[in-house]
Coordinates of C-alpha atoms in Angstrom, one line a residue:
X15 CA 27.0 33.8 113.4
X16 CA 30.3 33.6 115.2
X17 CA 28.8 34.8 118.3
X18 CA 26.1 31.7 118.2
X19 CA 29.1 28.8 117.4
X20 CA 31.6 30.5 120.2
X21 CA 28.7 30.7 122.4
X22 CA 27.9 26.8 121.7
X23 CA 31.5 26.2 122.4
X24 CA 31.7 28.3 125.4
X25 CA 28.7 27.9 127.3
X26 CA 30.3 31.1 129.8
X27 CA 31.2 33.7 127.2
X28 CA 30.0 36.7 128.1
X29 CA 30.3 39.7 125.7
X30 CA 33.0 41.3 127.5
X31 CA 35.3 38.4 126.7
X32 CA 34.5 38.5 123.2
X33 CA 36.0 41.0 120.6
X34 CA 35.1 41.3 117.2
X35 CA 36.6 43.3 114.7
X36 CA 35.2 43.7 110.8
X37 CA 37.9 44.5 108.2
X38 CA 37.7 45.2 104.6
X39 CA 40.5 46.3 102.3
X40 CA 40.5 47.2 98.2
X41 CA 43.6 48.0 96.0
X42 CA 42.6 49.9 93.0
X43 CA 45.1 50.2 90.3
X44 CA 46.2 52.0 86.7
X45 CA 48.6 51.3 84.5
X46 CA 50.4 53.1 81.5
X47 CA 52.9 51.1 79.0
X48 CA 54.9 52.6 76.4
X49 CA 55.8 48.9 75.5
X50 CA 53.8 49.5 72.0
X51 CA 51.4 46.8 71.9
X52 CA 47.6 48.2 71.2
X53 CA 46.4 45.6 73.9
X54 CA 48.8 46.4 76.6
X55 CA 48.8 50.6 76.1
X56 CA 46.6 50.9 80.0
X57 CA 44.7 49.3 81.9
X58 CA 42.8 50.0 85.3
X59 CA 40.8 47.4 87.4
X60 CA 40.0 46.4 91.1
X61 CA 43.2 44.4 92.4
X62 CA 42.1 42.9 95.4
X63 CA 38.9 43.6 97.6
X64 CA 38.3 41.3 100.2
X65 CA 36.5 41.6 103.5
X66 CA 36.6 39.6 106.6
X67 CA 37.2 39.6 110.6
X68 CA 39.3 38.7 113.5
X69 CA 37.8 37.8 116.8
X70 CA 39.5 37.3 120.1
X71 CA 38.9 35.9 122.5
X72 CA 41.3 35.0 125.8
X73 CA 44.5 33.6 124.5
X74 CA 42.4 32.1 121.0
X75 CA 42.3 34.4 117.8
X76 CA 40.7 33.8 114.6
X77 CA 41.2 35.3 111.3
X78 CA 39.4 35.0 108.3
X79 CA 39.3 36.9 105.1
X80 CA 37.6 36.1 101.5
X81 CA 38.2 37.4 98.1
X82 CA 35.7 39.0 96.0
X83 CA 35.8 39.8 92.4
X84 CA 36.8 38.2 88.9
X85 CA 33.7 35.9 89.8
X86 CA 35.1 33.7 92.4
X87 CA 34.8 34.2 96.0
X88 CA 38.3 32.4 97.2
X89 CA 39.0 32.1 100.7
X90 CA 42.4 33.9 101.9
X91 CA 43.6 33.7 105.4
X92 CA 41.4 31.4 107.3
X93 CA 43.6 30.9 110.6
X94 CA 42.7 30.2 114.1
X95 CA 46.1 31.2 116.3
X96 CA 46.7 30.4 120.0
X97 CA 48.9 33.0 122.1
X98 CA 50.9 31.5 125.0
X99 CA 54.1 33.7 126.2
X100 CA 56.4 34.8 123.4
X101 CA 54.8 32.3 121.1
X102 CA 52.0 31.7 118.9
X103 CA 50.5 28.4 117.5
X104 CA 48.8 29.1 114.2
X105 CA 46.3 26.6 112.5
X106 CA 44.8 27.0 109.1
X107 CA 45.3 28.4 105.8
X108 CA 48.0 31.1 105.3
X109 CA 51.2 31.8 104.0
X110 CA 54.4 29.9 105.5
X111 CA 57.2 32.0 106.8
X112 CA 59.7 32.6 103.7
X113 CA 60.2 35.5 102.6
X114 CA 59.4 38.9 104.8
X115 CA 58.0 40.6 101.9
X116 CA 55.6 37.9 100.9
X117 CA 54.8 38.2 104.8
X118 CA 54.1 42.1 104.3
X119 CA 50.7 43.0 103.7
X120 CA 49.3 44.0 100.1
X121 CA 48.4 47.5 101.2
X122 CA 51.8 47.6 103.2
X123 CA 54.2 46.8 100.2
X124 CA 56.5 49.9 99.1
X125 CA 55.5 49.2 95.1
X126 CA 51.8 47.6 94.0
X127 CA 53.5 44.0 93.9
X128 CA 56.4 42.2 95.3
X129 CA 59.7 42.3 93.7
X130 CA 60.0 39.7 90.6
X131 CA 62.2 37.7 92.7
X132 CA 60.0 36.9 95.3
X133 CA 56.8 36.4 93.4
X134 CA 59.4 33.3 91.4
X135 CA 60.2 31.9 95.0
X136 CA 57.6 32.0 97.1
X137 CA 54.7 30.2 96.8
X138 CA 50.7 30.9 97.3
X139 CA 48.9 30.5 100.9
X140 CA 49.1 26.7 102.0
X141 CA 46.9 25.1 104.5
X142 CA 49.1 23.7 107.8
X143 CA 50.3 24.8 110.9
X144 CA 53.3 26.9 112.2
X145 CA 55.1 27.4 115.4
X146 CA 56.2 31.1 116.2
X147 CA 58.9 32.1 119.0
X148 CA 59.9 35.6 119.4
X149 CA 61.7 37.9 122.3
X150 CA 63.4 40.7 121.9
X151 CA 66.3 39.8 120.0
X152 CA 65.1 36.7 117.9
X153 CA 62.5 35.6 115.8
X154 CA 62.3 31.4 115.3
X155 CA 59.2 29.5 113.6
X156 CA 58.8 26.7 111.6
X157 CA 55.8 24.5 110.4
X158 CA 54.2 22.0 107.9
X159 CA 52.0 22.2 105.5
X160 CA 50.6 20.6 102.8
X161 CA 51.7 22.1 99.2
X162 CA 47.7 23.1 98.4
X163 CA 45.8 25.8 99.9
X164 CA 41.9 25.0 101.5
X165 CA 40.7 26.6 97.8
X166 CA 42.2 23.6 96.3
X167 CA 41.0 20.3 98.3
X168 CA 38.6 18.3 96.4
X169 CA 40.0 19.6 93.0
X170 CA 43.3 18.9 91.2
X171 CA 45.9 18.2 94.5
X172 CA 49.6 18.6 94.9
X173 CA 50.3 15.1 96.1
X174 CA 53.4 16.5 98.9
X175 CA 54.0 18.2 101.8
X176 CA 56.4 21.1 102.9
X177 CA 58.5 22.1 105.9
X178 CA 59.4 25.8 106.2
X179 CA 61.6 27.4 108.8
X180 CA 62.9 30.6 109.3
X181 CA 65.1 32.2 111.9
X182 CA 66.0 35.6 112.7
X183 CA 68.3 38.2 115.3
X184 CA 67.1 41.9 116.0
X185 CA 67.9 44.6 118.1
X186 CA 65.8 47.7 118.1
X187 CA 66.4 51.4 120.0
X188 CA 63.5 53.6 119.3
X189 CA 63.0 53.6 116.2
X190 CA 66.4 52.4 115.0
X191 CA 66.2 48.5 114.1
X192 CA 69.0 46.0 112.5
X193 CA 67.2 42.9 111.9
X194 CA 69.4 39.6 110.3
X195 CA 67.7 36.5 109.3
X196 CA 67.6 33.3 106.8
X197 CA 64.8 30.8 105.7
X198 CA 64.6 27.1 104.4
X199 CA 61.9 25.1 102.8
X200 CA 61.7 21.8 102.1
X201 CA 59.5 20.0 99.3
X202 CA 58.7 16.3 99.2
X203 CA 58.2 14.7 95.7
X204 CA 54.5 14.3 94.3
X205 CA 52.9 10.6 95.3
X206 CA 51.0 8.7 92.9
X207 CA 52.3 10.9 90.1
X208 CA 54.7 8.5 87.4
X209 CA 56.7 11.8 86.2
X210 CA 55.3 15.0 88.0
X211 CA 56.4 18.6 86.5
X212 CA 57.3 21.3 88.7
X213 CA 56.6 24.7 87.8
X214 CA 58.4 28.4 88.7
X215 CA 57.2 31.5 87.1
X216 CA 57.2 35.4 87.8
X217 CA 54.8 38.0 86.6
X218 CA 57.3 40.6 86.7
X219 CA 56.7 43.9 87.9
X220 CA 53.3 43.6 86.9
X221 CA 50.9 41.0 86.4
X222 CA 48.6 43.2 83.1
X223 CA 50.2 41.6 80.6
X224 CA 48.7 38.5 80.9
X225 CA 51.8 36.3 80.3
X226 CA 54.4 35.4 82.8
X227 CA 57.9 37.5 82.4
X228 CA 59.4 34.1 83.5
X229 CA 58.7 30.7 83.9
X230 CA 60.3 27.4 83.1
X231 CA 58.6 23.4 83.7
X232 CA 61.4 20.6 85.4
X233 CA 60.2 17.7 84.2
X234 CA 60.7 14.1 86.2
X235 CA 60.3 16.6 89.2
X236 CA 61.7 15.4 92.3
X237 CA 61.8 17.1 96.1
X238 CA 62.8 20.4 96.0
X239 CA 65.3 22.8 98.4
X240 CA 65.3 26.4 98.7
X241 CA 66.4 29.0 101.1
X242 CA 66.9 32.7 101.2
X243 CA 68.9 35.5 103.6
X244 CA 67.1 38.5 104.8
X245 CA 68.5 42.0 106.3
X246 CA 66.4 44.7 107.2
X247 CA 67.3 48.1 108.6
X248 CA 65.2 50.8 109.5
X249 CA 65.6 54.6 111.0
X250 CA 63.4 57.4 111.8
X251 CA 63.4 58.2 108.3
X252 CA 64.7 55.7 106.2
X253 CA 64.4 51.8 105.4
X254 CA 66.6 49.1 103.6
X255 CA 65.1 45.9 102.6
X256 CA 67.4 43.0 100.9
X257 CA 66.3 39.6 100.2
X258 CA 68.6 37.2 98.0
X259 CA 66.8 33.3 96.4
X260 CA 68.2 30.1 95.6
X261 CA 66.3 27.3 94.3
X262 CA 67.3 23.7 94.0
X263 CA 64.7 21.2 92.3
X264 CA 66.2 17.4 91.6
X265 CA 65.0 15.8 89.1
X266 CA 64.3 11.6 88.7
X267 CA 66.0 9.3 86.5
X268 CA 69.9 10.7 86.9
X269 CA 68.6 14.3 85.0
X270 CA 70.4 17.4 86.5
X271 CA 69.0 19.0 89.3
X272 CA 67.4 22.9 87.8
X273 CA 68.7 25.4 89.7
X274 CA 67.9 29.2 89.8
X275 CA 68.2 32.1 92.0
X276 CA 68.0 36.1 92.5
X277 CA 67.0 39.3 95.0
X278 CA 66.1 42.3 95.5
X279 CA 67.4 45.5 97.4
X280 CA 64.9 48.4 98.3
X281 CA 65.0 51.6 100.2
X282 CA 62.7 54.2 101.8
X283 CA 63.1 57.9 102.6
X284 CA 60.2 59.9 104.7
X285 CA 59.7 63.3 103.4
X286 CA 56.6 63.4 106.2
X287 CA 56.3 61.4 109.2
X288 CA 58.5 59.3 111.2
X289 CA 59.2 56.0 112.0
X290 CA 58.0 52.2 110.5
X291 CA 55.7 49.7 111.8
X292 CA 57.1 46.4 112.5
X293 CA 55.2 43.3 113.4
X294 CA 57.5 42.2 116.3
X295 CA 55.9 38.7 116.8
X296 CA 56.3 37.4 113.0
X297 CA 58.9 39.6 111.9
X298 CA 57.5 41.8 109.3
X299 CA 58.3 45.5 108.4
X300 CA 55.3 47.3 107.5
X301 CA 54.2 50.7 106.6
X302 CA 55.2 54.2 108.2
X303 CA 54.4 54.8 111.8
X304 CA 52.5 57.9 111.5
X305 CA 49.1 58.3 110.1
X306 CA 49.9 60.7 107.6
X307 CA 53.5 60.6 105.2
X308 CA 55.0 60.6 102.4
X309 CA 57.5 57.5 101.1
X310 CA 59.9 57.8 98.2
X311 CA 60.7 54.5 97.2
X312 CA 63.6 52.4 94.6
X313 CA 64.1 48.9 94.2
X314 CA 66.6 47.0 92.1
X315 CA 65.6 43.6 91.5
X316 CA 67.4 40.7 89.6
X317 CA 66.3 37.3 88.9
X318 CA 67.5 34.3 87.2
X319 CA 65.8 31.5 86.0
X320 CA 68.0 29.8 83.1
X321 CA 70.1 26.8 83.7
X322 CA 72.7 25.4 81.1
X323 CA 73.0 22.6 83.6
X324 CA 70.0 21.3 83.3
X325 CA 69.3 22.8 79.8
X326 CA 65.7 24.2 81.5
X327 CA 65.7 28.2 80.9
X328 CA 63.1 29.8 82.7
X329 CA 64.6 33.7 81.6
X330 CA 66.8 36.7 83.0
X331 CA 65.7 39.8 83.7
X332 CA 66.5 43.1 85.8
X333 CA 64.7 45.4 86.6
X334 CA 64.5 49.5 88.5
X335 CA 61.6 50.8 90.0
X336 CA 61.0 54.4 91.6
X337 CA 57.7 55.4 93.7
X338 CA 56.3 57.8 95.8
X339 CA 53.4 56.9 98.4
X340 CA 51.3 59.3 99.9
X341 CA 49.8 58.3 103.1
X342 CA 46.3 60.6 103.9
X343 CA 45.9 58.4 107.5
X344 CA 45.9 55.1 108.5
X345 CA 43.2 54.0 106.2
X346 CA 43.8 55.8 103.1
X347 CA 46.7 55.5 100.8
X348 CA 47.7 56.5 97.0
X349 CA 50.9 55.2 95.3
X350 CA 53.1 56.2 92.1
X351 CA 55.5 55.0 91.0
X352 CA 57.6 53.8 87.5
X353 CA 59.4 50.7 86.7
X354 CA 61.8 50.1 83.5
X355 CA 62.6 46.4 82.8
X356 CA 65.3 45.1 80.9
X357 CA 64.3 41.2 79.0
X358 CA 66.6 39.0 78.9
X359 CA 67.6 35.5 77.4
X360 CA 64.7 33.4 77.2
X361 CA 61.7 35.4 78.7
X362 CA 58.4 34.7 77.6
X363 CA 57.8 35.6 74.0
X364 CA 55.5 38.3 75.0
X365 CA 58.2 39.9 75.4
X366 CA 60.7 41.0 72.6
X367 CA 62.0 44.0 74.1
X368 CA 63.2 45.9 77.3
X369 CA 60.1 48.6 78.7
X370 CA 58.8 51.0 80.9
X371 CA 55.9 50.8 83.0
X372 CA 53.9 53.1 85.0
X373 CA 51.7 51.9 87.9
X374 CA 49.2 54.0 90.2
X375 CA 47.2 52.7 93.2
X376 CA 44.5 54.1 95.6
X377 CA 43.6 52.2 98.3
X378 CA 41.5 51.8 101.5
X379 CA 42.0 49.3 104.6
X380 CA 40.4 49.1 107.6

């Protein structure tokens, strides 16, 4: 099918300049709470199976992938990207650049999800376009978009647009890499709405529980400002990752702008294998370098989403996690690895009491 609309488009493609590449990926997880509610004591299901492809062709690349499962069949990235020298114009549905780990792929992530931090201050993929620069030493983009992804047109909208840019130095020997960064987002207030309510929420370290660790509504919502700072540092063996949030949402009618914040901190250690990937044109770590390794992981996470200001409390919590990934080859992967979470003031009221969680995943991409 792709091959019959490029070749409409292109009378003169000829196979050779074509290349297409089919991809498929599925993230299948366990979990085991001691939290001591019958409903929560396990679980296991299919995370994420999606399937899709890239094609290339000259300086054009598209990318598409769909969701299946859960009976829906949501389109993910849907992109078409246009290479010129050291810099990339992307089109189409995807996530905007803020926050690296957000950026990481699923199957790349050091733990099953991303730190409880970043799920409270990033935001779902969002249909717009983006501008990326990169050389050696920096990494610059910055786009628009509007604040719904292609799944939700025609349905309930999100009457605003965003601007997101993000900016980053790096210098690399080997395998050695320092990389220092920043990113800021911008949020127009709703149209056509009298009082809109903005929402913030995190799942937590896991999303089985079926209620949100955190969350908090701002009422009479206004624009909203966030940023965060970045730093990554990697080795032949080992890897630091830090991200730290802040959140600024103003609020109509003289209330009290709600603010909110928090980070993470994460390290890796290679008992086997050598060296991590990094995506060099968008600025993402990844996973090891080698086909075959074996990760220890820990990650401290804090986030903060209660405001006396504003009166809007949204819940505290911290939280530790330890893993260990097993990497068969470059397709293959199995991960392990505990967390223990300690609730704080106004979490949801799921939630009466700190806990432990353990989380397993086997997984396949290609």
């Amino acid at each position: 099918m792709l091959a019959a609309v490029l070749s409409a488009a292109f009378p003169a493609l000829s196979a050779d300049s074509l290349k297409v590449k089919f991809r498929s990926r599925a993230l299948l997880d366990a979990t085991a709470s001691g939290y001591g509610k019958d409903d929560v004591q396990g679980y296991f299901r299919l995370e994420d199976f999606r399937v899709g492809f890239k094609a290339d062709y000259g300086r054009y690349e598209l990318k598409a992938d769909i969701g299946l499962g859960g009976g829906k069949v949501p389109v993910k990235d849907l992109q078409l990207n246009c290479h010129f020298k050291n810099c990339v114009l992307v089109v189409g549905n995807g996530y905007e650049p803020f926050s690296m780990d957000m950026l990481i792929s699923t199957a790349d992530l050091r733990f099953n999800q991303s730190a409880s931090s970043v799920l409270a201050f990033t935001d779902s993929r969002k249909l717009g376009v983006t501008f990326h620069y990169y050389n050696d030493h920096c990494y610059l983009a910055t786009g628009v978009y509007t604040n719904n992804d292609i799944n939700s047109l025609g349905g309930e909208k999100k009457n605003s647009l965003v601007s997101t840019s993000r900016a980053v130095w790096r210098t690399r020997r080997g395998v050695n890499l320092v990389h220092v960064g920043g990113a800021f987002s911008f949020r127009t207030k709703d149209v056509n709405k009298d009082a809109p309510v903005g929402a913030i929420e995190s799942a937590g370290v896991t999303s089985m529980f079926g209620e949100a660790l955190l969350g908090a509504e701002v009422d009479n919502m206004g624009s909203e400002l966030k940023g965060l700072v970045e730093v990554l540092y990697t080795t032949r063996k080992t890897l630091l990752q830090c991200e730290c949030f802040y959140d600024r949402m103003n609020r109509a009618g003289g209330l009290s702008a709600y603010r909110a914040y928090g980070g993470y901190v994460q390290g890796s250690w290679l008992l086997a294998g050598e060296g991590f990937e990094y995506d060099a044109v968008y600025g993402i770590p990844g996973r090891p370098s080698t086909g075959k390794a074996i990760e220890l992981t820990a990650r401290f996470n804090y986030t903060n989403l209660n405001d006396g200001e504003s009166r809007i409390y949204g819940g505290e919590e911290k939280d530790l996690s330890l893993g260990v990934n097993f990497y068969l080859n470059k397709y293959l992967g199995f991960k392990l690895n505990g967390s223990y979470v300690w609730v704080g003031d106004h979490c949801g009221s799921f939630y009466g009491k700190d806990f432990f969680l353990a989380q397993a995943r086997l997984q396949y991409i290609f």
